[in-house]
Amino acid sequence: MTETPSLRIDKWLWHARFFKTRSLAAKQVSEGKVRVNATRISKPARPVSAGDVLTFPQANAIRVVRILALGTRRGPAPEARALYEDLSPPEEQPAQKPLVGGGPRPTKKERRRLINSRTESLD
């Protein structure tokens, strides 16, 4: 009987650099915010293996990743990116927030005109 290699989900999420600490990864799992193959899980000790699909929130986005490898350590970012395939839809770039004035920064000439118009209205 050949057993497929597996790793705790909290440890894998930490190895793949989705969370800064293993305890943060375990907390997300414990709160039921992580799904493995579309099934909500709540135990950080749940084993995962290559081919599993994980869905979890990260920052302001929902991440969907397929595990390609388990990894043996928490290495540098390029090594961590090789552990998974990102299945998340590409994020849309949010529209730039308008500045307080409602547009791009005024030029020096426009600022002078604005200041002069304010002082004239006070007279």
XYZ file of C-alpha atoms in Angstrom:
123
model
C 0.000 0.000 0.000
C 1.603 3.260 -1.144
C 0.630 6.293 0.851
C 0.702 9.662 -0.867
C 2.889 12.180 0.949
C 0.937 14.810 2.833
C 1.516 17.825 5.040
C -0.598 19.724 7.571
C -2.548 22.496 5.856
C -1.369 25.207 8.252
C 2.235 24.201 7.645
C 1.768 24.159 3.850
C 0.125 27.617 3.834
C 3.084 28.908 5.839
C 5.651 27.169 3.584
C 3.980 28.678 0.500
C 4.211 32.133 2.137
C 0.498 32.899 2.146
C 0.711 33.732 5.858
C 3.543 35.327 7.782
C 3.345 32.854 10.669
C 2.111 29.321 11.032
C -0.178 30.391 13.873
C -1.921 32.903 11.557
C -2.458 30.122 9.026
C -3.814 27.842 11.759
C -6.151 30.603 12.954
C -7.632 31.070 9.452
C -8.217 27.333 9.194
C -9.693 27.102 12.713
C -12.144 29.900 11.913
C -13.439 27.867 8.954
C -12.210 30.307 6.313
C -10.289 27.712 4.289
C -11.739 25.168 1.859
C -9.985 22.087 0.524
C -11.518 20.751 -2.688
C -14.642 22.892 -2.021
C -15.106 21.434 1.484
C -14.869 23.818 4.431
C -12.381 22.638 7.019
C -11.696 23.772 10.581
C -8.753 21.653 11.740
C -5.212 22.934 11.094
C -3.912 19.351 11.245
C -5.873 18.335 8.129
C -3.410 16.759 5.685
C -3.160 18.109 2.131
C -1.280 16.660 -0.796
C -0.370 17.561 -4.365
C -3.431 18.091 -6.535
C -5.671 19.526 -3.788
C -7.364 22.859 -4.521
C -7.435 25.412 -1.691
C -9.725 28.429 -1.436
C -9.099 31.047 1.254
C -9.233 34.797 1.841
C -6.030 36.797 1.737
C -6.042 40.567 2.238
C -9.028 41.819 0.207
C -9.112 38.957 -2.293
C -10.140 35.322 -2.412
C -7.250 33.061 -3.412
C -7.760 29.778 -5.256
C -4.630 27.656 -5.622
C -3.792 24.105 -6.677
C -1.034 22.436 -4.692
C 1.771 21.247 -6.987
C 4.326 20.237 -4.343
C 4.536 20.067 -0.562
C 7.942 21.601 0.060
C 10.286 20.763 2.898
C 10.977 24.223 4.274
C 9.824 27.835 4.198
C 12.249 29.059 1.585
C 12.528 32.211 -0.503
C 9.552 33.553 -2.468
C 10.523 32.018 -5.858
C 10.799 28.612 -4.192
C 7.418 29.142 -2.494
C 5.726 30.092 -5.806
C 6.808 26.748 -7.245
C 4.651 24.950 -4.660
C 1.324 26.042 -6.162
C -0.544 27.102 -9.279
C -2.676 30.212 -8.894
C -6.216 29.615 -10.186
C -7.627 32.925 -8.938
C -9.173 35.122 -11.597
C -6.954 38.089 -12.425
C -7.722 40.998 -10.142
C -9.172 44.087 -11.687
C -7.135 47.175 -11.003
C -9.211 49.492 -8.824
C -9.831 52.909 -10.289
C -7.487 55.504 -8.888
C -8.986 57.441 -6.036
C -9.408 61.069 -6.916
C -7.329 63.472 -4.900
C -9.045 65.892 -2.573
C -9.301 68.419 -5.395
C -10.929 65.809 -7.600
C -8.155 65.403 -10.147
C -4.435 65.353 -10.745
C -2.175 67.783 -8.921
C -2.387 71.316 -10.326
C 0.569 72.974 -11.977
C 2.244 75.987 -10.418
C 0.407 78.312 -12.812
C -2.956 76.743 -11.938
C -2.197 77.007 -8.186
C -1.442 80.732 -8.520
C -4.686 81.269 -10.429
C -6.609 79.364 -7.739
C -5.002 81.356 -4.905
C -5.641 84.634 -6.691
C -9.297 83.770 -7.311
C -9.755 82.966 -3.600
C -8.193 86.207 -2.446
C -10.284 88.228 -4.924
C -13.482 86.675 -3.638
C -12.607 87.714 -0.061
C -12.312 91.388 -1.014
